[in-house]
Amino acid sequence: NAGVTQTPKFRILKIGQSMTLQCAQDMNHNYMYWYRQDPGMGLKLIYYSVGAGITDKGEVPNGYNVSRSTTEDFPLRLELAAPSQTSVYFCASSRQGARLNEQFFGPGTRLTVL
Amino acid sequence: DAKTTQPTSMDCAEGRAANLPCNHSTISGNEYVYWYRQIHSQGPQYIIHGLKNNETNEMASLIITEDRKSSTLILPHATLRDTAVYYCIVRSLSGNTPLVFGKGTRLSVIA
């Protein structure tokens, strides 16, 4: 299994540009999450999904959109990039039930907005 | 979810046991204690979790006090590769709200 994969690894955007961060998992996990991590800080939850077609906001959803059309994929969309969105973005997944809180994380996407 | 308190940073000599404490005095009866770690620039990695009994796996041991108000993660023989930020998270199994990561403890293993 590849686990959780994220693309791209790095990206530089200009203010106002849009992009989609891709996330995929091959573990058949119901739950998927997007976090951001600013330098020297802990992770903050942006959005999460409990299954295909179901998404919900986390702690810091403003400026982002998500969709979950399949179990495997959970893309994160930035519509109008701002310098405040410069961060490292991590996608994660977990199965429901007793192992709900054992999250598997991807390698991250480092985004810089100039 | 109950709040946790961890020291900001700790040092440990290579080959020695690293003991990372966590206070969770408001933990409720159905909440588990989870530990994750994050090695520089990588995504967090699940380590271990427990409810009230001590737990051990190939990575670490988790000791939970009898009153469940605190716990200690033990890395029995720390190596340089264990240098990371360690997060203690208290969480129940019910509900849909995901994990909340605080600032954790930065463990430096020194040769």
mmCIF file of N, CA, C and O in Angstrom, chain B residues 9-46:
data_model
loop_
_atom_site.group_PDB
_atom_site.id
_atom_site.type_symbol
_atom_site.label_atom_id
_atom_site.label_comp_id
_atom_site.label_asym_id
_atom_site.label_seq_id
_atom_site.Cartn_x
_atom_site.Cartn_y
_atom_site.Cartn_z
ATOM 1 N N SER B 9 9.872 21.460 25.995
ATOM 2 C CA SER B 9 11.019 20.750 25.432
ATOM 3 C C SER B 9 11.686 19.879 26.479
ATOM 4 O O SER B 9 11.533 20.102 27.681
ATOM 5 N N MET B 10 12.416 18.859 25.995
ATOM 6 C CA MET B 10 13.181 17.958 26.855
ATOM 7 C C MET B 10 14.394 17.472 26.086
ATOM 8 O O MET B 10 14.360 17.381 24.849
ATOM 9 N N ASP B 11 15.450 17.137 26.834
ATOM 10 C CA ASP B 11 16.626 16.506 26.248
ATOM 11 C C ASP B 11 16.768 15.105 26.809
ATOM 12 O O ASP B 11 16.354 14.827 27.940
ATOM 13 N N CYS B 12 17.396 14.235 26.040
ATOM 14 C CA CYS B 12 17.641 12.871 26.495
ATOM 15 C C CYS B 12 18.937 12.386 25.852
ATOM 16 O O CYS B 12 19.178 12.634 24.657
ATOM 17 N N ALA B 13 19.770 11.691 26.625
ATOM 18 C CA ALA B 13 20.999 11.135 26.079
ATOM 19 C C ALA B 13 20.683 9.896 25.255
ATOM 20 O O ALA B 13 19.817 9.082 25.625
ATOM 21 N N GLU B 14 21.394 9.755 24.163
ATOM 22 C CA GLU B 14 21.208 8.593 23.295
ATOM 23 C C GLU B 14 21.435 7.298 24.072
ATOM 24 O O GLU B 14 22.390 7.183 24.851
ATOM 25 N N GLY B 15 20.540 6.337 23.889
ATOM 26 C CA GLY B 15 20.641 5.057 24.581
ATOM 27 C C GLY B 15 19.909 5.010 25.910
ATOM 28 O O GLY B 15 19.647 3.927 26.445
ATOM 29 N N ARG B 16 19.567 6.172 26.422
ATOM 30 C CA ARG B 16 18.819 6.229 27.669
ATOM 31 C C ARG B 16 17.324 6.208 27.383
ATOM 32 O O ARG B 16 16.888 6.425 26.255
ATOM 33 N N ALA B 17 16.540 5.956 28.442
ATOM 34 C CA ALA B 17 15.088 6.012 28.297
ATOM 35 C C ALA B 17 14.631 7.472 28.292
ATOM 36 O O ALA B 17 15.083 8.274 29.094
ATOM 37 N N ALA B 18 13.739 7.776 27.371
ATOM 38 C CA ALA B 18 13.116 9.099 27.340
ATOM 39 C C ALA B 18 11.721 8.976 27.950
ATOM 40 O O ALA B 18 10.929 8.137 27.514
ATOM 41 N N ASN B 19 11.454 9.786 28.966
ATOM 42 C CA ASN B 19 10.166 9.757 29.643
ATOM 43 C C ASN B 19 9.459 11.086 29.415
ATOM 44 O O ASN B 19 9.868 12.117 29.939
ATOM 45 N N LEU B 20 8.394 11.056 28.636
ATOM 46 C CA LEU B 20 7.682 12.280 28.283
ATOM 47 C C LEU B 20 6.368 12.342 29.051
ATOM 48 O O LEU B 20 5.491 11.502 28.839
ATOM 49 N N PRO B 21 6.199 13.348 29.915
ATOM 50 C CA PRO B 21 4.992 13.433 30.719
ATOM 51 C C PRO B 21 3.865 14.204 30.031
ATOM 52 O O PRO B 21 4.115 15.041 29.153
ATOM 53 N N CYS B 22 2.653 13.918 30.482
ATOM 54 C CA CYS B 22 1.477 14.631 29.976
ATOM 55 C C CYS B 22 0.437 14.699 31.097
ATOM 56 O O CYS B 22 0.138 13.676 31.718
ATOM 57 N N ASN B 23 -0.050 15.875 31.368
ATOM 58 C CA ASN B 23 -1.132 16.038 32.331
ATOM 59 C C ASN B 23 -2.458 16.184 31.617
ATOM 60 O O ASN B 23 -2.566 16.948 30.652
ATOM 61 N N HIS B 24 -3.459 15.475 32.103
ATOM 62 C CA HIS B 24 -4.815 15.552 31.530
ATOM 63 C C HIS B 24 -5.794 15.380 32.673
ATOM 64 O O HIS B 24 -6.550 14.401 32.733
ATOM 65 N N SER B 25 -5.799 16.339 33.575
ATOM 66 C CA SER B 25 -6.543 16.214 34.831
ATOM 67 C C SER B 25 -8.056 16.217 34.640
ATOM 68 O O SER B 25 -8.785 15.789 35.536
ATOM 69 N N THR B 26 -8.544 16.702 33.490
ATOM 70 C CA THR B 26 -10.003 16.750 33.285
ATOM 71 C C THR B 26 -10.495 15.603 32.402
ATOM 72 O O THR B 26 -11.619 15.640 31.911
ATOM 73 N N ILE B 27 -9.677 14.582 32.242
ATOM 74 C CA ILE B 27 -10.050 13.453 31.375
ATOM 75 C C ILE B 27 -11.312 12.781 31.903
ATOM 76 O O ILE B 27 -11.504 12.642 33.116
ATOM 77 N N SER B 28 -12.194 12.381 31.012
ATOM 78 C CA SER B 28 -13.417 11.698 31.420
ATOM 79 C C SER B 28 -13.275 10.195 31.181
ATOM 80 O O SER B 28 -12.336 9.735 30.534
ATOM 81 N N GLY B 29 -14.235 9.444 31.726
ATOM 82 C CA GLY B 29 -14.101 7.998 31.764
ATOM 83 C C GLY B 29 -14.002 7.308 30.414
ATOM 84 O O GLY B 29 -13.407 6.245 30.299
ATOM 85 N N ASN B 30 -14.543 7.914 29.365
ATOM 86 C CA ASN B 30 -14.542 7.256 28.057
ATOM 87 C C ASN B 30 -13.468 7.822 27.132
ATOM 88 O O ASN B 30 -13.472 7.527 25.933
ATOM 89 N N GLU B 31 -12.569 8.613 27.660
ATOM 90 C CA GLU B 31 -11.530 9.225 26.822
ATOM 91 C C GLU B 31 -10.216 8.451 26.905
ATOM 92 O O GLU B 31 -9.784 8.055 27.993
ATOM 93 N N TYR B 32 -9.614 8.264 25.734
ATOM 94 C CA TYR B 32 -8.341 7.580 25.604
ATOM 95 C C TYR B 32 -7.224 8.612 25.553
ATOM 96 O O TYR B 32 -7.415 9.756 25.148
ATOM 97 N N VAL B 33 -6.022 8.166 25.878
ATOM 98 C CA VAL B 33 -4.825 8.985 25.715
ATOM 99 C C VAL B 33 -4.069 8.478 24.489
ATOM 100 O O VAL B 33 -3.740 7.294 24.398
ATOM 101 N N TYR B 34 -3.826 9.378 23.542
ATOM 102 C CA TYR B 34 -3.098 9.049 22.314
ATOM 103 C C TYR B 34 -1.772 9.811 22.287
ATOM 104 O O TYR B 34 -1.689 10.948 22.747
ATOM 105 N N TRP B 35 -0.777 9.179 21.712
ATOM 106 C CA TRP B 35 0.501 9.834 21.481
ATOM 107 C C TRP B 35 0.860 9.740 20.002
ATOM 108 O O TRP B 35 0.771 8.664 19.393
ATOM 109 N N TYR B 36 1.274 10.882 19.478
ATOM 110 C CA TYR B 36 1.800 10.982 18.129
ATOM 111 C C TYR B 36 3.162 11.662 18.215
ATOM 112 O O TYR B 36 3.464 12.351 19.191
ATOM 113 N N ARG B 37 3.941 11.510 17.172
ATOM 114 C CA ARG B 37 5.163 12.289 17.078
ATOM 115 C C ARG B 37 5.326 12.814 15.666
ATOM 116 O O ARG B 37 4.777 12.251 14.713
ATOM 117 N N GLN B 38 6.101 13.893 15.555
ATOM 118 C CA GLN B 38 6.339 14.500 14.259
ATOM 119 C C GLN B 38 7.824 14.778 14.126
ATOM 120 O O GLN B 38 8.364 15.654 14.814
ATOM 121 N N ILE B 39 8.448 14.005 13.276
ATOM 122 C CA ILE B 39 9.857 14.214 12.960
ATOM 123 C C ILE B 39 9.926 15.356 11.954
ATOM 124 O O ILE B 39 9.051 15.489 11.095
ATOM 125 N N HIS B 40 10.968 16.144 12.049
ATOM 126 C CA HIS B 40 11.087 17.382 11.280
ATOM 127 C C HIS B 40 10.641 17.233 9.832
ATOM 128 O O HIS B 40 11.095 16.356 9.119
ATOM 129 N N SER B 41 9.688 18.110 9.439
ATOM 130 C CA SER B 41 9.208 18.233 8.066
ATOM 131 C C SER B 41 8.339 17.066 7.597
ATOM 132 O O SER B 41 7.904 17.056 6.454
ATOM 133 N N GLN B 42 8.110 16.085 8.464
ATOM 134 C CA GLN B 42 7.268 14.966 8.062
ATOM 135 C C GLN B 42 5.876 15.091 8.669
ATOM 136 O O GLN B 42 5.652 15.884 9.583
ATOM 137 N N GLY B 43 4.941 14.287 8.182
ATOM 138 C CA GLY B 43 3.625 14.233 8.784
ATOM 139 C C GLY B 43 3.676 13.520 10.119
ATOM 140 O O GLY B 43 4.563 12.687 10.357
ATOM 141 N N PRO B 44 2.765 13.818 11.033
ATOM 142 C CA PRO B 44 2.748 13.126 12.325
ATOM 143 C C PRO B 44 2.576 11.624 12.161
ATOM 144 O O PRO B 44 2.010 11.142 11.187
ATOM 145 N N GLN B 45 3.070 10.905 13.155
ATOM 146 C CA GLN B 45 3.039 9.445 13.145
ATOM 147 C C GLN B 45 2.410 8.958 14.439
ATOM 148 O O GLN B 45 2.827 9.371 15.528
ATOM 149 N N TYR B 46 1.409 8.102 14.332
ATOM 150 C CA TYR B 46 0.784 7.518 15.510
ATOM 151 C C TYR B 46 1.795 6.639 16.247
ATOM 152 O O TYR B 46 2.548 5.878 15.615
#
